Coordinates of C-alpha atoms in Angstrom, one line a residue:
M1 CA 23.4 32.3 -43.9
S2 CA 25.8 32.0 -46.8
R3 CA 26.6 34.9 -49.1
L4 CA 24.3 33.4 -51.8
S5 CA 21.5 33.3 -49.2
Y6 CA 22.0 37.0 -48.5
K7 CA 21.9 37.8 -52.2
I8 CA 18.7 35.8 -52.7
F9 CA 17.1 37.3 -49.6
G10 CA 18.1 40.9 -50.6
A11 CA 16.7 40.4 -54.1
L12 CA 13.5 38.8 -52.8
L13 CA 13.0 41.6 -50.2
L14 CA 13.6 44.3 -52.9
T15 CA 11.2 42.6 -55.3
V16 CA 8.5 42.2 -52.6
L17 CA 8.9 45.9 -51.4
L18 CA 8.7 47.2 -54.9
S19 CA 5.8 45.0 -56.1
V20 CA 3.7 45.4 -52.9
G21 CA 4.5 49.1 -52.6
L22 CA 3.7 49.9 -56.2
T23 CA 0.6 47.7 -56.1
S24 CA -0.7 49.3 -52.9
F25 CA 0.1 52.8 -54.1
A26 CA -1.7 52.2 -57.4
A27 CA -4.7 50.6 -55.5
N28 CA -4.8 53.5 -53.1
Q29 CA -4.8 56.1 -55.9
L30 CA -7.4 54.2 -57.9
T31 CA -9.7 53.7 -54.9
A32 CA -9.4 57.4 -53.9
S33 CA -10.1 58.5 -57.5
Q34 CA -13.1 56.1 -57.9
F35 CA -14.4 57.1 -54.5
R36 CA -14.2 60.8 -55.4
Q37 CA -15.9 60.2 -58.7
Y38 CA -18.7 58.4 -56.8
I39 CA -19.0 61.4 -54.4
I40 CA -19.0 63.9 -57.3
R41 CA -21.8 62.0 -59.0
G42 CA -23.8 61.9 -55.8
N43 CA -23.2 65.5 -55.0
T44 CA -24.1 66.5 -58.5
E45 CA -27.4 64.7 -58.3
F46 CA -28.0 66.3 -54.8
I47 CA -27.3 69.9 -56.1
T48 CA -29.5 69.4 -59.1
S49 CA -32.4 68.0 -56.9
V50 CA -32.1 70.9 -54.4
E51 CA -32.0 73.5 -57.2
S52 CA -35.0 72.0 -58.8
A53 CA -37.0 71.8 -55.6
L54 CA -36.2 75.4 -54.7
G55 CA -37.1 76.6 -58.2
T56 CA -40.5 74.8 -57.9
Y57 CA -40.9 76.3 -54.4
Y58 CA -40.2 79.9 -55.6
A59 CA -42.5 79.4 -58.6
Q60 CA -45.3 78.2 -56.4
Y61 CA -45.1 80.8 -53.6
Q62 CA -43.6 83.7 -55.7
G63 CA -41.0 84.2 -53.0
W64 CA -38.8 82.8 -50.3
D65 CA -41.1 83.1 -47.3
N66 CA -40.8 80.2 -44.9
V67 CA -38.2 78.5 -47.2
N68 CA -35.8 77.7 -44.3
G69 CA -37.7 74.6 -43.2
V70 CA -37.8 73.4 -46.7
L71 CA -34.0 73.9 -47.1
I72 CA -33.3 72.0 -43.9
Q73 CA -35.5 69.1 -45.2
L74 CA -33.6 69.1 -48.5
L75 CA -30.2 68.9 -46.8
G76 CA -31.4 65.8 -44.9
S77 CA -28.5 63.5 -44.1
N78 CA -26.1 65.1 -46.6
G79 CA -23.1 66.7 -45.1
G80 CA -22.2 70.4 -45.1
R81 CA -24.5 73.4 -44.9
L82 CA -27.0 75.0 -47.3
V83 CA -27.4 78.7 -47.5
L84 CA -29.9 80.5 -49.8
S85 CA -30.0 84.2 -50.7
D86 CA -32.3 86.2 -52.8
A87 CA -31.3 88.0 -56.0
S88 CA -30.0 91.0 -54.0
G89 CA -27.6 88.8 -51.9
L90 CA -29.8 88.8 -48.7
I91 CA -29.6 85.5 -46.9
V92 CA -33.1 84.2 -46.6
A93 CA -32.4 80.6 -45.4
D94 CA -29.6 78.9 -43.6
T95 CA -29.7 75.3 -42.4
Q96 CA -27.7 76.3 -39.3
N97 CA -30.0 79.4 -38.7
K98 CA -26.9 81.7 -38.2
W99 CA -26.7 83.9 -41.2
I100 CA -30.4 84.7 -42.0
G101 CA -30.9 88.4 -42.6
Y102 CA -27.2 89.1 -43.5
Q103 CA -25.7 89.9 -46.8
T104 CA -23.6 87.2 -48.6
D105 CA -20.7 89.7 -48.9
E106 CA -20.4 89.7 -45.1
Y107 CA -19.4 86.1 -45.1
S108 CA -17.4 86.2 -48.4
L109 CA -19.9 83.9 -50.1
S110 CA -19.5 83.9 -53.9
N111 CA -20.1 81.9 -57.0
G112 CA -23.4 80.5 -55.7
T113 CA -25.7 78.5 -57.9
L114 CA -28.1 80.8 -59.7
I115 CA -31.7 79.8 -59.3
S116 CA -33.6 81.3 -62.3
I117 CA -37.3 81.1 -62.9
S118 CA -38.6 81.9 -66.4
G119 CA -35.6 84.1 -67.0
T120 CA -35.9 85.9 -63.7
D121 CA -33.1 85.7 -61.1
A122 CA -34.7 84.3 -58.0
G123 CA -31.6 83.8 -55.8
Y124 CA -28.4 81.9 -55.1
L125 CA -27.7 78.6 -53.5
Y126 CA -24.5 77.9 -51.6
W127 CA -23.4 74.5 -50.3
I128 CA -20.7 74.8 -47.7
G129 CA -18.6 71.8 -46.7
S130 CA -18.7 70.6 -43.1
Q131 CA -15.3 72.0 -42.5
G132 CA -16.4 75.4 -43.8
S133 CA -16.7 78.5 -41.5
G134 CA -18.5 81.8 -41.8
S135 CA -15.9 83.1 -44.2
G136 CA -15.9 80.0 -46.4
S137 CA -16.6 80.2 -50.1
G138 CA -19.8 79.2 -51.6
Y139 CA -19.9 76.6 -54.4
G140 CA -21.4 76.5 -57.8
K141 CA -21.2 79.0 -60.7
G142 CA -24.5 80.6 -61.8
M143 CA -26.2 77.5 -63.2
Q144 CA -29.6 77.5 -64.6
S145 CA -32.2 75.1 -63.2
G146 CA -31.7 71.7 -64.6
Q147 CA -28.4 72.5 -66.1
N148 CA -25.6 69.9 -66.0
N149 CA -23.3 70.9 -63.1
S150 CA -20.9 68.0 -63.1
G151 CA -18.0 70.5 -63.3
N152 CA -19.4 72.6 -60.4
A153 CA -17.0 73.0 -57.5
A154 CA -19.8 72.0 -55.1
A155 CA -19.8 68.5 -56.6
G156 CA -16.3 68.0 -55.0
I157 CA -17.5 68.4 -51.4
I158 CA -16.6 65.4 -49.3
S159 CA -18.1 65.2 -45.9
E160 CA -16.2 64.4 -42.8
S161 CA -17.7 60.9 -42.6
Q162 CA -17.0 60.2 -46.2
Q163 CA -13.4 61.3 -45.8
Q164 CA -13.1 59.0 -42.8
L165 CA -14.4 56.2 -44.9
L166 CA -11.9 56.9 -47.6
D167 CA -9.1 57.0 -45.1
E168 CA -10.2 53.7 -43.6
M169 CA -10.2 52.1 -47.1
N170 CA -6.7 53.4 -47.8
R171 CA -5.4 52.1 -44.5
S172 CA -7.0 48.7 -45.2
I173 CA -5.3 48.7 -48.7
W174 CA -1.9 49.5 -47.2
L175 CA -2.4 46.9 -44.4
S176 CA -3.5 44.2 -46.8
G177 CA -0.5 45.0 -49.0
G178 CA 1.9 44.8 -46.0
L179 CA 0.4 41.4 -45.0
A180 CA 0.6 40.1 -48.6
G181 CA 4.2 41.3 -48.7
L182 CA 5.1 39.5 -45.5
A183 CA 3.4 36.3 -46.8
A184 CA 5.2 36.6 -50.1
L185 CA 8.5 37.2 -48.2
G186 CA 8.0 34.1 -46.0
L187 CA 7.1 32.0 -49.0
G188 CA 10.1 33.3 -50.9
L189 CA 12.4 32.5 -48.0
L190 CA 11.0 29.0 -47.9
L191 CA 11.6 28.6 -51.7
A192 CA 15.1 30.2 -51.4
S193 CA 16.0 27.7 -48.6
Q194 CA 15.0 24.8 -50.9
I195 CA 17.4 26.3 -53.6
I196 CA 20.2 26.8 -51.1
R197 CA 19.9 23.5 -49.4
P198 CA 20.9 21.3 -52.4
L199 CA 23.7 23.8 -53.3
K200 CA 25.1 23.5 -49.8
A201 CA 25.0 19.7 -50.1
L202 CA 26.8 19.9 -53.5
S203 CA 29.4 22.2 -51.9
R204 CA 30.0 19.8 -49.0
S205 CA 30.3 16.8 -51.3
A206 CA 32.7 18.7 -53.6
R207 CA 34.9 19.4 -50.6
R208 CA 34.9 15.8 -49.6
I209 CA 35.7 14.6 -53.1
A210 CA 38.6 17.2 -53.1
G211 CA 39.7 15.6 -49.9
G212 CA 39.9 12.1 -51.5
E213 CA 36.4 10.7 -50.7
L214 CA 35.6 9.8 -54.3
S215 CA 32.6 7.6 -53.2
Q216 CA 30.8 10.7 -52.0
R217 CA 27.4 11.3 -53.8
V218 CA 24.5 13.8 -53.4
K219 CA 20.9 12.9 -53.1
V220 CA 18.7 13.8 -56.1
D221 CA 15.4 15.1 -54.8
S222 CA 13.9 16.8 -57.9
R223 CA 13.9 16.7 -61.7
D224 CA 14.4 20.4 -62.2
E225 CA 17.7 22.2 -63.0
L226 CA 19.0 21.5 -59.5
G227 CA 18.2 17.8 -59.9
E228 CA 20.0 17.8 -63.2
L229 CA 23.0 19.5 -61.5
A230 CA 23.0 16.9 -58.8
E231 CA 22.9 14.1 -61.3
S232 CA 25.7 15.7 -63.3
F233 CA 27.7 16.0 -60.1
N234 CA 27.1 12.3 -59.3
H235 CA 28.2 11.3 -62.8
M236 CA 31.3 13.4 -62.4
A237 CA 32.0 11.8 -59.1
Q238 CA 31.5 8.3 -60.5
S239 CA 33.8 9.1 -63.4
L240 CA 36.5 10.4 -61.0
E241 CA 36.1 7.3 -58.9
T242 CA 36.3 5.0 -61.9
N243 CA 39.3 6.8 -63.3
E244 CA 41.0 6.6 -59.9
Q245 CA 40.4 2.9 -59.7
S246 CA 41.7 2.5 -63.3
R247 CA 44.7 4.6 -62.4
Q248 CA 45.5 2.4 -59.4
R249 CA 45.0 -0.8 -61.5
L250 CA 47.2 0.7 -64.2
L251 CA 50.0 1.5 -61.8
A252 CA 49.7 -2.0 -60.3
D253 CA 49.8 -3.6 -63.7
I254 CA 52.7 -1.5 -64.9
A255 CA 54.6 -2.3 -61.7
H256 CA 53.9 -6.0 -62.2
E257 CA 54.9 -6.0 -65.9
L258 CA 58.1 -4.2 -65.1
R259 CA 58.9 -6.3 -62.1
T260 CA 58.6 -9.6 -63.9
P261 CA 61.4 -9.0 -66.5
L262 CA 63.4 -7.0 -64.0
T263 CA 63.2 -10.0 -61.6
V264 CA 64.4 -12.4 -64.3
I265 CA 67.3 -10.0 -65.3
E266 CA 68.3 -9.4 -61.7
G267 CA 68.2 -13.1 -60.8
T268 CA 70.2 -14.1 -63.9
V269 CA 72.8 -11.4 -63.2
D270 CA 73.1 -12.3 -59.5
G271 CA 73.5 -15.9 -60.5
I272 CA 76.4 -15.1 -62.9
L273 CA 78.0 -12.8 -60.3
D274 CA 77.7 -15.5 -57.6
G275 CA 79.1 -18.2 -59.9
V276 CA 75.8 -20.1 -60.0
F277 CA 75.3 -19.4 -63.7
E278 CA 78.0 -19.2 -66.4
A279 CA 78.1 -16.0 -68.4
D280 CA 77.3 -18.0 -71.5
A281 CA 75.1 -17.3 -74.6
Q282 CA 72.0 -18.9 -73.0
H283 CA 71.9 -16.7 -69.9
L284 CA 73.0 -13.6 -71.8
T285 CA 70.1 -14.3 -74.3
T286 CA 67.7 -14.5 -71.4
I287 CA 68.9 -11.0 -70.2
K288 CA 68.5 -9.7 -73.8
E289 CA 65.0 -11.1 -74.2
E290 CA 63.8 -9.6 -70.9
S291 CA 65.4 -6.3 -71.8
A292 CA 63.5 -6.3 -75.1
T293 CA 60.3 -7.0 -73.2
L294 CA 60.9 -4.0 -71.0
T295 CA 61.7 -1.9 -74.1
R296 CA 58.5 -3.0 -75.9
L297 CA 56.4 -2.4 -72.8
I298 CA 57.8 1.2 -72.3
K299 CA 57.3 1.9 -76.0
D300 CA 53.7 0.6 -76.0
L301 CA 52.9 2.8 -72.9
R302 CA 54.4 5.8 -74.6
D303 CA 52.4 5.2 -77.8
I304 CA 49.2 4.9 -75.8
S305 CA 49.9 8.0 -73.7
L306 CA 50.6 10.0 -76.9
A307 CA 47.5 8.8 -78.6
E308 CA 45.2 9.5 -75.6
S309 CA 46.6 13.0 -75.2
G310 CA 46.3 13.7 -79.0
K311 CA 50.0 14.2 -79.3
L312 CA 50.8 11.2 -81.4
K313 CA 52.5 12.3 -84.6
L314 CA 51.1 10.6 -87.7
E315 CA 52.7 10.7 -91.1
M316 CA 49.5 10.8 -93.1
T317 CA 49.6 9.8 -96.7
Q318 CA 47.2 8.2 -99.2
L319 CA 47.9 4.5 -99.3
D320 CA 46.5 1.1 -100.3
I321 CA 45.6 -0.7 -97.1
A322 CA 45.7 -4.0 -99.1
D323 CA 49.5 -3.8 -99.5
I324 CA 49.8 -3.4 -95.7
I325 CA 47.6 -6.4 -95.0
R326 CA 49.5 -8.6 -97.5
R327 CA 52.8 -7.7 -95.9
Q328 CA 51.6 -8.5 -92.4
A329 CA 49.9 -11.7 -93.5
K330 CA 53.2 -12.8 -95.1
Q331 CA 55.1 -12.1 -91.9
A332 CA 52.5 -13.8 -89.7
S333 CA 52.4 -16.9 -91.9
I334 CA 55.8 -18.0 -90.7
L335 CA 54.7 -18.0 -87.0
A336 CA 51.4 -19.6 -88.1
K337 CA 53.2 -22.4 -89.9
D338 CA 55.3 -23.1 -86.8
K339 CA 52.1 -23.5 -84.7
S340 CA 50.4 -25.5 -87.4
I341 CA 47.8 -22.8 -87.9
A342 CA 46.2 -22.1 -91.3
L343 CA 46.3 -18.4 -92.2
L344 CA 43.8 -17.5 -94.9
S345 CA 43.5 -14.1 -96.6
D346 CA 40.6 -12.6 -98.5
I347 CA 41.7 -9.4 -100.2
P348 CA 39.4 -8.3 -103.1
A349 CA 40.3 -6.0 -105.9
N350 CA 39.1 -2.4 -106.3
L351 CA 39.3 -1.5 -102.7
S352 CA 39.1 2.1 -101.6
T353 CA 42.3 3.9 -100.6
V354 CA 42.7 5.3 -97.1
T355 CA 44.7 8.2 -95.7
G356 CA 46.9 7.1 -92.8
D357 CA 50.3 6.5 -91.3
A358 CA 51.7 3.3 -92.8
T359 CA 53.8 2.5 -89.7
R360 CA 50.9 2.7 -87.4
L361 CA 48.5 0.8 -89.6
N362 CA 51.2 -2.0 -89.8
Q363 CA 51.3 -1.9 -86.0
I364 CA 47.5 -2.2 -85.8
T365 CA 47.3 -5.2 -88.1
A366 CA 50.4 -6.9 -86.6
N367 CA 48.9 -6.6 -83.1
L368 CA 45.6 -8.2 -84.2
L369 CA 47.4 -11.0 -85.9
S370 CA 49.7 -11.6 -82.9
N371 CA 46.7 -11.7 -80.6
A372 CA 44.9 -14.2 -82.9
L373 CA 48.1 -16.4 -83.0
R374 CA 48.3 -16.5 -79.2
H375 CA 44.7 -17.6 -78.8
T376 CA 44.4 -20.1 -81.7
P377 CA 45.3 -23.7 -80.9
A378 CA 47.4 -25.9 -83.1
G379 CA 45.5 -27.0 -86.1
G380 CA 43.3 -24.0 -85.9
Q381 CA 42.6 -21.3 -88.5
I382 CA 42.9 -17.5 -88.8
S383 CA 41.1 -15.6 -91.5
L384 CA 42.2 -12.1 -92.6
S385 CA 39.7 -10.2 -94.8
L386 CA 39.1 -6.7 -96.2
K387 CA 36.0 -5.1 -97.7
N388 CA 34.5 -1.7 -98.5
M389 CA 31.8 -0.9 -96.0
L390 CA 29.7 2.1 -94.9
Y391 CA 30.1 2.7 -91.2
R392 CA 27.6 5.2 -89.7
D393 CA 26.8 6.3 -93.3
K394 CA 30.5 7.0 -94.1
P395 CA 32.4 5.1 -96.7
G396 CA 35.5 3.2 -95.7
I397 CA 37.3 -0.1 -95.4
M398 CA 36.8 -2.8 -92.7
V399 CA 39.7 -5.1 -91.8
S400 CA 38.7 -8.3 -90.0
V401 CA 40.9 -10.8 -88.2
T402 CA 39.0 -14.0 -87.2
D403 CA 40.2 -17.0 -85.3
N404 CA 38.6 -20.2 -84.0
G405 CA 40.2 -20.1 -80.6
E406 CA 38.6 -20.3 -77.2
G407 CA 36.5 -17.2 -77.6
I408 CA 35.9 -14.4 -75.1
P409 CA 33.3 -14.6 -72.3
P410 CA 30.4 -12.0 -72.8
A411 CA 31.4 -10.3 -69.5
D412 CA 34.9 -9.7 -70.7
L413 CA 34.1 -8.5 -74.2
P414 CA 33.3 -4.8 -73.3
H415 CA 36.7 -4.5 -71.6
I416 CA 38.8 -6.3 -74.2
F417 CA 40.4 -3.0 -75.5
D418 CA 41.3 -1.7 -72.0
R419 CA 44.9 -1.4 -71.0
F420 CA 46.4 -4.5 -69.3
Y421 CA 43.1 -6.3 -69.5
R422 CA 43.5 -10.0 -69.9
V423 CA 40.8 -12.7 -70.2
N424 CA 43.2 -15.3 -69.0
T425 CA 46.0 -13.6 -67.0
S426 CA 48.3 -16.5 -66.5
R427 CA 48.1 -17.8 -70.1
A428 CA 48.6 -14.4 -71.6
R429 CA 51.7 -13.7 -69.6
S430 CA 53.1 -17.1 -70.3
E431 CA 52.6 -16.5 -74.0
G432 CA 54.2 -13.1 -73.9
G433 CA 51.2 -10.8 -73.9
S434 CA 51.6 -7.5 -72.1
G435 CA 47.9 -6.6 -72.1
L436 CA 48.6 -3.5 -74.2
G437 CA 48.3 -4.8 -77.8
L438 CA 44.6 -4.3 -78.2
A439 CA 44.6 -1.0 -76.3
I440 CA 47.1 0.2 -78.9
V441 CA 44.9 -1.0 -81.7
K442 CA 42.0 1.0 -80.4
E443 CA 44.0 4.2 -79.8
M444 CA 45.7 4.0 -83.2
A445 CA 42.5 3.3 -85.1
E446 CA 40.7 6.2 -83.4
A447 CA 43.7 8.5 -84.1
H448 CA 43.0 7.8 -87.8
G449 CA 39.3 8.6 -87.4
G450 CA 38.4 5.0 -87.3
Y451 CA 36.6 2.5 -85.0
V452 CA 37.4 -0.9 -83.5
W453 CA 35.1 -3.6 -82.1
A454 CA 35.2 -7.3 -81.3
E455 CA 32.7 -10.1 -81.7
S456 CA 33.0 -13.5 -80.1
L457 CA 31.2 -16.7 -79.3
L458 CA 32.7 -18.5 -76.3
G459 CA 34.3 -21.8 -77.4
K460 CA 34.0 -20.9 -81.2
G461 CA 36.4 -18.0 -81.7
S462 CA 36.6 -14.3 -82.0
T463 CA 36.6 -11.6 -84.7
F464 CA 38.4 -8.3 -84.3
N465 CA 37.5 -5.5 -86.7
Y466 CA 38.8 -2.1 -87.4
W467 CA 37.3 0.4 -89.9
L468 CA 39.1 3.3 -91.5
P469 CA 37.4 6.1 -93.5
A470 CA 38.1 6.1 -97.2
S471 CA 40.3 8.8 -98.8
H472 CA 38.4 11.8 -100.3
T473 CA 39.1 11.7 -104.1

């Protein structure tokens, strides 16, 4: 067993021993007390009836002649021994016929029950337990006939058979308690094993995941806390596996993105060194452009990494987002004109101000416009709009960039802001897309406390939105 098994077993054993032991002890004491109370009530009634019968006998016969037979009949099946003396202490009756004719002092009999008839002392009654001997004490303190003798010592006499019955009852209680304890212990061990088993499964799966088996999962057999723990473990494992797959794809994408410009640079330089290409402006420009691509890629990766880790430094100031949008629209209009694309702007007055980093907000808008220009065909249209909008009950400004390009398939839409994700890989690379622009938009917007989302109809175009909270005035 594991150490946790020992702890559970020890706690369970201690609990069972304490509960069963205390319960059995309490039951034993209660049974003994109730049994003794029952015996006392019976003995009290017996003493009262014997006393009354002897009083009647004495009143009828004016003495104790031939009373011994009556005394034996009165004892009946009751345990112990009855001894009767007259008022002077002379024993006149003995159910064992041993002490008749002797004085009570000779056998140390004392505190007998006084039998009084019309104020005259007629004698004393002694009830001696079955364990008593000739020197045993008598019982009862001078009680008048018919007097309540519940406190009389004679009432506490327990016969040998009664004591045996009480002992048997006590043994039965302890035996029942022991059997109940064993049953509880067995059931507890069964329940403990059901707790330990899923924990062991979790431990084995955790070691396998630590060893690189990220596909490892545990079976969920219940809906209790252990089941919730197993589900949480499976979610964690799924997240680790997904992140590992994303990491591997990211490394592959980064390697590919770096390899493409490096291959062009290396090939051009080799051609110049081998005399295949001349070291003219055309080939040097190619090297410069690919170097710029590498620089941009490394810068974008650095920005994303800083944003994701929360270490991106933002120069937050209160600003008018409309000025940024107008500036970016003016710069994009040159490229749009070259591609015969109409760029329309809808910037209303009285817009709320936002608090943000002007450089990063310019970067967000520029990336969205660049993305729209790449995916809008010649003769198409791009719309740039702003408006005040409540988002999740918070006031802010929504910026929308809409194009009427090829649109995004529904299966690709949830991943459009992932790093290096491209709907059309070959086309994006041929047009200069690195697959990081939209990922940067998402990270930068969220770093400002905002949100981004995309809407698209395949074949009709797409709309990219980002929302920023309004400044507190």
